[in-house]
Amino acid sequence: MPYVPYKLAGERDRAEQGSYYLSLRRTQGTIRMDAPDWNAWLEFFLRALQSQKQHLEKKMEREQVMLAALPESSVPILELASEHGRATVAETARVSGASRNTIKDHLKALVEQGHLTRHCSGAWTPERQARSSKYANWWKLPEPA
């Protein structure tokens, strides 16, 4: 079994780092035997999967509570930002069928509530759009704290 470094994905994973290396060493110590002992590694792996599943379930519950508290027309905006990494007024209007002014109002409210962050703000003119799409106003989900 080759050496595989443990990649830390977050503070929660740092607590598991010791278990990872211990189970890896135990398994590596038996790898050249007639009957390698995979139990330590498999137990670690299954515990890690269970922990990740529980973490994701809690995250989904929090998101459901957050989405339930939002106006119905704000949900597609957050979904678009989540799926594509960002949302623009034009994209959201095309997907939702809502007017641009309605979308702008929802985007403003979502920014004020901390659900989105605004990027590339400034005067929006057709000339600016023709020069480069980088001047478009767009919104994305805030970085996790």
PDB file of C-alpha atoms in Angstrom:
ATOM      1  CA  MET A   1       0.000   0.000   0.000  1.00  0.00           C
ATOM      2  CA  PRO A   2       1.574   3.309  -1.020  1.00  0.00           C
ATOM      3  CA  TYR A   3       1.846   6.211   1.362  1.00  0.00           C
ATOM      4  CA  VAL A   4      -1.095   8.577   0.946  1.00  0.00           C
ATOM      5  CA  PRO A   5      -0.854  11.935   2.743  1.00  0.00           C
ATOM      6  CA  TYR A   6      -3.894  13.002   4.699  1.00  0.00           C
ATOM      7  CA  LYS A   7      -5.539  16.042   3.143  1.00  0.00           C
ATOM      8  CA  LEU A   8      -7.102  18.338   5.714  1.00  0.00           C
ATOM      9  CA  ALA A   9     -10.408  19.688   4.484  1.00  0.00           C
ATOM     10  CA  GLY A  10     -11.225  21.641   7.588  1.00  0.00           C
ATOM     11  CA  GLU A  11     -11.077  21.878  11.345  1.00  0.00           C
ATOM     12  CA  ARG A  12     -13.408  18.907  11.694  1.00  0.00           C
ATOM     13  CA  ASP A  13     -10.956  16.745   9.760  1.00  0.00           C
ATOM     14  CA  ARG A  14      -7.968  17.782  11.882  1.00  0.00           C
ATOM     15  CA  ALA A  15      -9.396  15.767  14.772  1.00  0.00           C
ATOM     16  CA  GLU A  16      -9.421  12.676  12.538  1.00  0.00           C
ATOM     17  CA  GLN A  17      -5.829  13.063  11.343  1.00  0.00           C
ATOM     18  CA  GLY A  18      -4.363  10.948  14.156  1.00  0.00           C
ATOM     19  CA  SER A  19      -6.863   8.162  13.522  1.00  0.00           C
ATOM     20  CA  TYR A  20      -6.049   8.255   9.821  1.00  0.00           C
ATOM     21  CA  TYR A  21      -2.321   7.742  10.317  1.00  0.00           C
ATOM     22  CA  LEU A  22      -2.777   5.114  13.037  1.00  0.00           C
ATOM     23  CA  SER A  23      -5.121   3.016  10.888  1.00  0.00           C
ATOM     24  CA  LEU A  24      -2.839   3.461   7.882  1.00  0.00           C
ATOM     25  CA  ARG A  25       0.225   2.269   9.842  1.00  0.00           C
ATOM     26  CA  ARG A  26      -1.640  -0.734  11.215  1.00  0.00           C
ATOM     27  CA  THR A  27      -2.742  -1.786   7.756  1.00  0.00           C
ATOM     28  CA  GLN A  28       0.664  -1.116   6.179  1.00  0.00           C
ATOM     29  CA  GLY A  29       2.300  -3.268   8.880  1.00  0.00           C
ATOM     30  CA  THR A  30       0.382  -6.314   7.659  1.00  0.00           C
ATOM     31  CA  ILE A  31       0.351  -5.628   3.933  1.00  0.00           C
ATOM     32  CA  ARG A  32       3.162  -8.088   3.092  1.00  0.00           C
ATOM     33  CA  MET A  33       1.658 -10.904   5.142  1.00  0.00           C
ATOM     34  CA  ASP A  34      -0.358 -13.753   3.684  1.00  0.00           C
ATOM     35  CA  ALA A  35      -3.525 -12.298   5.183  1.00  0.00           C
ATOM     36  CA  PRO A  36      -3.265  -8.483   5.430  1.00  0.00           C
ATOM     37  CA  ASP A  37      -5.415  -6.898   8.113  1.00  0.00           C
ATOM     38  CA  TRP A  38      -7.615  -4.298   6.431  1.00  0.00           C
ATOM     39  CA  ASN A  39      -9.912  -3.856   9.447  1.00  0.00           C
ATOM     40  CA  ALA A  40      -8.205  -0.770  10.895  1.00  0.00           C
ATOM     41  CA  TRP A  41      -8.284   1.051   7.566  1.00  0.00           C
ATOM     42  CA  LEU A  42     -11.845  -0.012   6.738  1.00  0.00           C
ATOM     43  CA  GLU A  43     -13.094   1.009  10.179  1.00  0.00           C
ATOM     44  CA  PHE A  44     -11.481   4.445   9.800  1.00  0.00           C
ATOM     45  CA  PHE A  45     -12.891   4.831   6.297  1.00  0.00           C
ATOM     46  CA  LEU A  46     -16.428   3.870   7.341  1.00  0.00           C
ATOM     47  CA  ARG A  47     -16.301   6.165  10.393  1.00  0.00           C
ATOM     48  CA  ALA A  48     -15.113   9.010   8.161  1.00  0.00           C
ATOM     49  CA  LEU A  49     -17.969   8.366   5.725  1.00  0.00           C
ATOM     50  CA  GLN A  50     -20.480   8.307   8.569  1.00  0.00           C
ATOM     51  CA  SER A  51     -19.081  11.572   9.956  1.00  0.00           C
ATOM     52  CA  GLN A  52     -19.251  13.210   6.527  1.00  0.00           C
ATOM     53  CA  LYS A  53     -22.835  11.997   6.059  1.00  0.00           C
ATOM     54  CA  GLN A  54     -23.870  13.460   9.421  1.00  0.00           C
ATOM     55  CA  HIS A  55     -22.118  16.744   8.611  1.00  0.00           C
ATOM     56  CA  LEU A  56     -23.901  16.985   5.251  1.00  0.00           C
ATOM     57  CA  GLU A  57     -27.280  16.137   6.812  1.00  0.00           C
ATOM     58  CA  LYS A  58     -26.870  18.997   9.304  1.00  0.00           C
ATOM     59  CA  LYS A  59     -25.812  21.335   6.512  1.00  0.00           C
ATOM     60  CA  MET A  60     -28.866  20.367   4.450  1.00  0.00           C
ATOM     61  CA  GLU A  61     -31.148  20.938   7.443  1.00  0.00           C
ATOM     62  CA  ARG A  62     -29.693  24.435   7.952  1.00  0.00           C
ATOM     63  CA  GLU A  63     -30.141  25.219   4.265  1.00  0.00           C
ATOM     64  CA  GLN A  64     -33.753  24.023   4.331  1.00  0.00           C
ATOM     65  CA  VAL A  65     -34.498  26.272   7.305  1.00  0.00           C
ATOM     66  CA  MET A  66     -32.812  29.201   5.552  1.00  0.00           C
ATOM     67  CA  LEU A  67     -34.658  28.572   2.275  1.00  0.00           C
ATOM     68  CA  ALA A  68     -38.011  28.252   4.051  1.00  0.00           C
ATOM     69  CA  ALA A  69     -37.566  31.733   5.510  1.00  0.00           C
ATOM     70  CA  LEU A  70     -36.909  33.334   2.105  1.00  0.00           C
ATOM     71  CA  PRO A  71     -39.474  34.589  -0.393  1.00  0.00           C
ATOM     72  CA  GLU A  72     -40.222  31.944  -3.005  1.00  0.00           C
ATOM     73  CA  SER A  73     -38.716  34.008  -5.825  1.00  0.00           C
ATOM     74  CA  SER A  74     -35.361  34.304  -3.995  1.00  0.00           C
ATOM     75  CA  VAL A  75     -34.799  30.542  -3.977  1.00  0.00           C
ATOM     76  CA  PRO A  76     -34.013  30.214  -7.726  1.00  0.00           C
ATOM     77  CA  ILE A  77     -31.427  32.984  -7.376  1.00  0.00           C
ATOM     78  CA  LEU A  78     -29.589  31.095  -4.627  1.00  0.00           C
ATOM     79  CA  GLU A  79     -29.867  27.843  -6.569  1.00  0.00           C
ATOM     80  CA  LEU A  80     -28.396  29.495  -9.662  1.00  0.00           C
ATOM     81  CA  ALA A  81     -25.518  30.973  -7.653  1.00  0.00           C
ATOM     82  CA  SER A  82     -24.896  27.627  -5.999  1.00  0.00           C
ATOM     83  CA  GLU A  83     -24.991  25.569  -9.203  1.00  0.00           C
ATOM     84  CA  HIS A  84     -22.990  27.931 -11.424  1.00  0.00           C
ATOM     85  CA  GLY A  85     -20.801  29.679  -8.870  1.00  0.00           C
ATOM     86  CA  ARG A  86     -22.435  33.032  -9.566  1.00  0.00           C
ATOM     87  CA  ALA A  87     -25.650  34.664 -10.737  1.00  0.00           C
ATOM     88  CA  THR A  88     -26.300  37.697 -12.913  1.00  0.00           C
ATOM     89  CA  VAL A  89     -29.526  39.613 -13.356  1.00  0.00           C
ATOM     90  CA  ALA A  90     -29.775  38.471 -16.987  1.00  0.00           C
ATOM     91  CA  GLU A  91     -29.197  34.785 -16.181  1.00  0.00           C
ATOM     92  CA  THR A  92     -31.677  34.884 -13.323  1.00  0.00           C
ATOM     93  CA  ALA A  93     -34.302  36.633 -15.452  1.00  0.00           C
ATOM     94  CA  ARG A  94     -33.897  34.023 -18.170  1.00  0.00           C
ATOM     95  CA  VAL A  95     -34.198  31.114 -15.724  1.00  0.00           C
ATOM     96  CA  SER A  96     -36.953  32.483 -13.474  1.00  0.00           C
ATOM     97  CA  GLY A  97     -39.001  34.571 -15.879  1.00  0.00           C
ATOM     98  CA  ALA A  98     -39.169  37.369 -13.311  1.00  0.00           C
ATOM     99  CA  SER A  99     -38.616  40.990 -14.264  1.00  0.00           C
ATOM    100  CA  ARG A 100     -35.139  42.474 -13.941  1.00  0.00           C
ATOM    101  CA  ASN A 101     -36.332  44.972 -11.314  1.00  0.00           C
ATOM    102  CA  THR A 102     -37.825  42.193  -9.183  1.00  0.00           C
ATOM    103  CA  ILE A 103     -34.593  40.233  -9.443  1.00  0.00           C
ATOM    104  CA  LYS A 104     -32.536  43.291  -8.479  1.00  0.00           C
ATOM    105  CA  ASP A 105     -34.722  43.779  -5.395  1.00  0.00           C
ATOM    106  CA  HIS A 106     -34.243  40.131  -4.376  1.00  0.00           C
ATOM    107  CA  LEU A 107     -30.504  40.288  -5.012  1.00  0.00           C
ATOM    108  CA  LYS A 108     -30.216  43.397  -2.852  1.00  0.00           C
ATOM    109  CA  ALA A 109     -32.151  41.698  -0.039  1.00  0.00           C
ATOM    110  CA  LEU A 110     -30.048  38.532  -0.309  1.00  0.00           C
ATOM    111  CA  VAL A 111     -26.860  40.594  -0.043  1.00  0.00           C
ATOM    112  CA  GLU A 112     -28.203  42.488   2.987  1.00  0.00           C
ATOM    113  CA  GLN A 113     -29.099  39.172   4.667  1.00  0.00           C
ATOM    114  CA  GLY A 114     -25.623  37.771   3.961  1.00  0.00           C
ATOM    115  CA  HIS A 115     -26.743  35.022   1.570  1.00  0.00           C
ATOM    116  CA  LEU A 116     -24.872  36.490  -1.430  1.00  0.00           C
ATOM    117  CA  THR A 117     -21.968  38.836  -2.060  1.00  0.00           C
ATOM    118  CA  ARG A 118     -21.904  41.360  -4.895  1.00  0.00           C
ATOM    119  CA  HIS A 119     -18.955  41.611  -7.268  1.00  0.00           C
ATOM    120  CA  CYS A 120     -17.899  44.027 -10.025  1.00  0.00           C
ATOM    121  CA  SER A 121     -20.369  46.705  -9.077  1.00  0.00           C
ATOM    122  CA  GLY A 122     -20.329  49.970 -10.939  1.00  0.00           C
ATOM    123  CA  ALA A 123     -22.048  51.873 -13.686  1.00  0.00           C
ATOM    124  CA  TRP A 124     -23.529  49.485 -16.222  1.00  0.00           C
ATOM    125  CA  THR A 125     -23.657  50.708 -19.796  1.00  0.00           C
ATOM    126  CA  PRO A 126     -23.962  48.910 -23.143  1.00  0.00           C
ATOM    127  CA  GLU A 127     -20.529  50.275 -24.118  1.00  0.00           C
ATOM    128  CA  ARG A 128     -18.975  48.741 -21.044  1.00  0.00           C
ATOM    129  CA  GLN A 129     -20.697  45.438 -21.761  1.00  0.00           C
ATOM    130  CA  ALA A 130     -19.363  45.488 -25.335  1.00  0.00           C
ATOM    131  CA  ARG A 131     -15.784  46.017 -24.113  1.00  0.00           C
ATOM    132  CA  SER A 132     -15.723  43.135 -21.689  1.00  0.00           C
ATOM    133  CA  SER A 133     -18.049  40.866 -19.762  1.00  0.00           C
ATOM    134  CA  LYS A 134     -15.829  41.288 -16.688  1.00  0.00           C
ATOM    135  CA  TYR A 135     -17.668  44.535 -15.924  1.00  0.00           C
ATOM    136  CA  ALA A 136     -20.983  42.782 -15.425  1.00  0.00           C
ATOM    137  CA  ASN A 137     -22.478  42.861 -11.953  1.00  0.00           C
ATOM    138  CA  TRP A 138     -22.693  39.368 -10.533  1.00  0.00           C
ATOM    139  CA  TRP A 139     -23.388  37.751  -7.207  1.00  0.00           C
ATOM    140  CA  LYS A 140     -22.082  34.628  -5.556  1.00  0.00           C
ATOM    141  CA  LEU A 141     -22.473  32.736  -2.318  1.00  0.00           C
ATOM    142  CA  PRO A 142     -20.174  34.067   0.424  1.00  0.00           C
ATOM    143  CA  GLU A 143     -17.069  32.081   1.286  1.00  0.00           C
ATOM    144  CA  PRO A 144     -17.593  29.764   4.288  1.00  0.00           C
ATOM    145  CA  ALA A 145     -16.229  31.147   7.522  1.00  0.00           C
TER     146      ALA A 145
END
